Amino acid sequence: MEILTGNELISGAAVYLDGHGVWVEDLQSARLYAKDEAVARDEALAASKATGRVVSLEIEEVEQVDGVIVPKRLRERIRAAGPTAPLSLNGQAYERQHLGEDGHVSIR
Amino acid sequence: MYRYDEFDAAFVAGRTAQFADQVKRRLSGELSEDQFRPLRLMNGLYLQLHAYMLRVAVPYGTLSSRQMRKLAHIARTYDRGYGHFTTRQNIQYNWPKLSDIPAVLEELASVEMHAIQTSGNCIRNVTTDQFAGAAADEIIDPRPIAEILRQWSSLHPEFSYLPRKFKIAITGSPNDRAAIRFHDIGLQAAVNGAGEIGWEVWVGGGLGRTPMIAKLLNSFVPNEHLLAYLESIMRVYNRYGRRDNKYKARIKILVHEEGLESIKGQVEAEFAEVRGGVLTLPQEEVDRISAYFAPPAFADRSGDSVDIAYQSIIDPAYGRWLDNNLHPHVQSGYASVTISLKPVGGAPGDATDAQMDVVADLAERYSYDELRVTHEQNLVLPHVAIADLRAVFDVLVAHDLAEGNNNLITDMICCPGLDFCALANARSIPIAQEISRKFADPVRQKEIGDLKIKISGCINACGHHHVGHIGLLGVEKKGGELYQITLGGDATESASVGKIIGPGFEAEEVPNAIEKLVDFYISQRQGEEETFLVAYRRLGEAPFKEALYG
């Protein structure tokens, strides 16, 4: 299975295309594309690129483990969850970047 | 400290305004990402895994307190309260928003800083010895020449689109603390038979997927002809450097494939054309620039001293700090102080906004308003009176900056790795943190002595793993991380490239693997004075491999 991912323009936050054609922060809301949905996937990719609001667009391979979407690549798991370094200088875990008020973008 | 003249100020202000307009047009949709990407990279703005990353140049690693406070302010206001000091004497912000970048660049310009040429196929930030202008062993302060190189290379129209990025390092000391043999061009101060000071010119060094030690191209180039000579090298590289394959585009490949003598012949031919022309450096201009770097008016503290052995007994932490983190100063009664950005369990090179402010305050009060950034991801107060060391230490303790581990096993270079970097294949910071915890005991660190571990999360070698006494390279294997160990690397005047010793290790196995190597070294060394590197060179690879793999 595959998902579409990218980085939101203003924040640079990792975002995922959901089933409603909206780019969201939550990996678990990502739309899953089966292998035979390549046409729909590529159309969504092209439409997203046309908006110019999501950059570094990529198709990522994922699997579902007990109903949870898990990217196959470690890189993508880190993108989804944030840096893994256990502690920051302030003793708090690093967070991932989040979208601002105008960060959410639809391709519809 | 160099101060911008009207040309510097106008050029940075102009560029800042230009980029602000480009950001505005990108956000409005007038510019596409394909159009915008090269523009943002020309201003040091990358897009990484989680966010944008802004790389800011610290020219030749020198900062004033005012500039450091501005870096802290930017971290606090536009980022997440910290910055990351890198191996090229830059600072990187990991979490800025695109819409804030114009404001950040304006803030930087207000203290004579910028992010221009911190990316792209151009001449990057010129780096140098962190103790420049202060070191007891120095032949000459290299910073005036570094500043002249900055002015020459900034927006140089001929060298803005080179075959690949181009890095120059310069040292004024016979003891190389700037890794000049691992740069595209390395300059080292030299004295000729007439007692004149000039420059050895080394060319074709570098790390990355094809690590190479630079070769000596010219053993003495006088100051007045240095720009013409460097321009000649750049022209030969620009003309013949490969543009068909980015992995073979660096000057090290050109020198390797063409041969040093062939390159030298072409450089000399070019030099014969340009020598004595507009690139001749007038002595009065060298003097004018040098005046900005004149030593401070040191108070006479020649009678001051500190008994490190005594302090080590009554206050071991202070003793360790004195023992490891001071560097001999040219002025009697003073020392250069390394401020470690490698606390146990920390991310090497990271400093909070509060820490940056504290260091700025210390520099203002105790170091004639000067600071340095080291290529080993630490900070330096270059001119501290011996009598003030205790006061400085006490402030550092209060802000988690007093680790007395300079040049010890926990003083690691470490790239951001897969936790941040879009190019990385494996993580680096968590590995450094675990090694740091494994060897946290300061008594154990002292027993081990000088040992440099350097960690890279990919073959691009931002963590300088090739020149670590123990190097770690993270690679991707079957979707997971694996760490190759190299031994015997050295970035100094006795330069060498480390060799891969055997199969890689899983992340959780790395600290124990390092411990095996360290234990073997201690069991085999000929006294405490024989460092890990010297022992490795004496014993060779085989027994270390046996100790590691059995």
Coordinates of C-alpha atoms in Angstrom, one line a residue, chain A residues 2 4 7 10-11 14 18 27 35 43 46-47 55 74 78 84 88 98 100 103 105-106:
Chain A
E2 CA 1.0 3.6 -0.5
L4 CA 1.1 10.5 -0.5
N7 CA 5.9 19.2 3.4
I10 CA 4.9 27.8 5.1
S11 CA 5.8 25.5 8.1
A14 CA 5.2 16.7 7.2
D18 CA -6.4 12.1 3.5
L27 CA -0.3 9.9 9.4
K35 CA -1.4 -1.1 -6.1
E43 CA -3.9 12.4 -10.3
A46 CA -0.5 16.1 -9.9
A47 CA -3.4 18.1 -8.4
V55 CA 6.3 20.5 -1.6
L74 CA 12.7 4.5 9.1
I78 CA 10.8 9.6 11.9
T84 CA 13.9 10.3 18.0
S88 CA 16.5 18.0 24.0
H98 CA 3.0 21.5 13.3
G100 CA -0.2 26.9 11.4
G103 CA -1.5 25.3 6.9
V105 CA -4.8 22.7 2.2
S106 CA -7.3 20.9 0.1

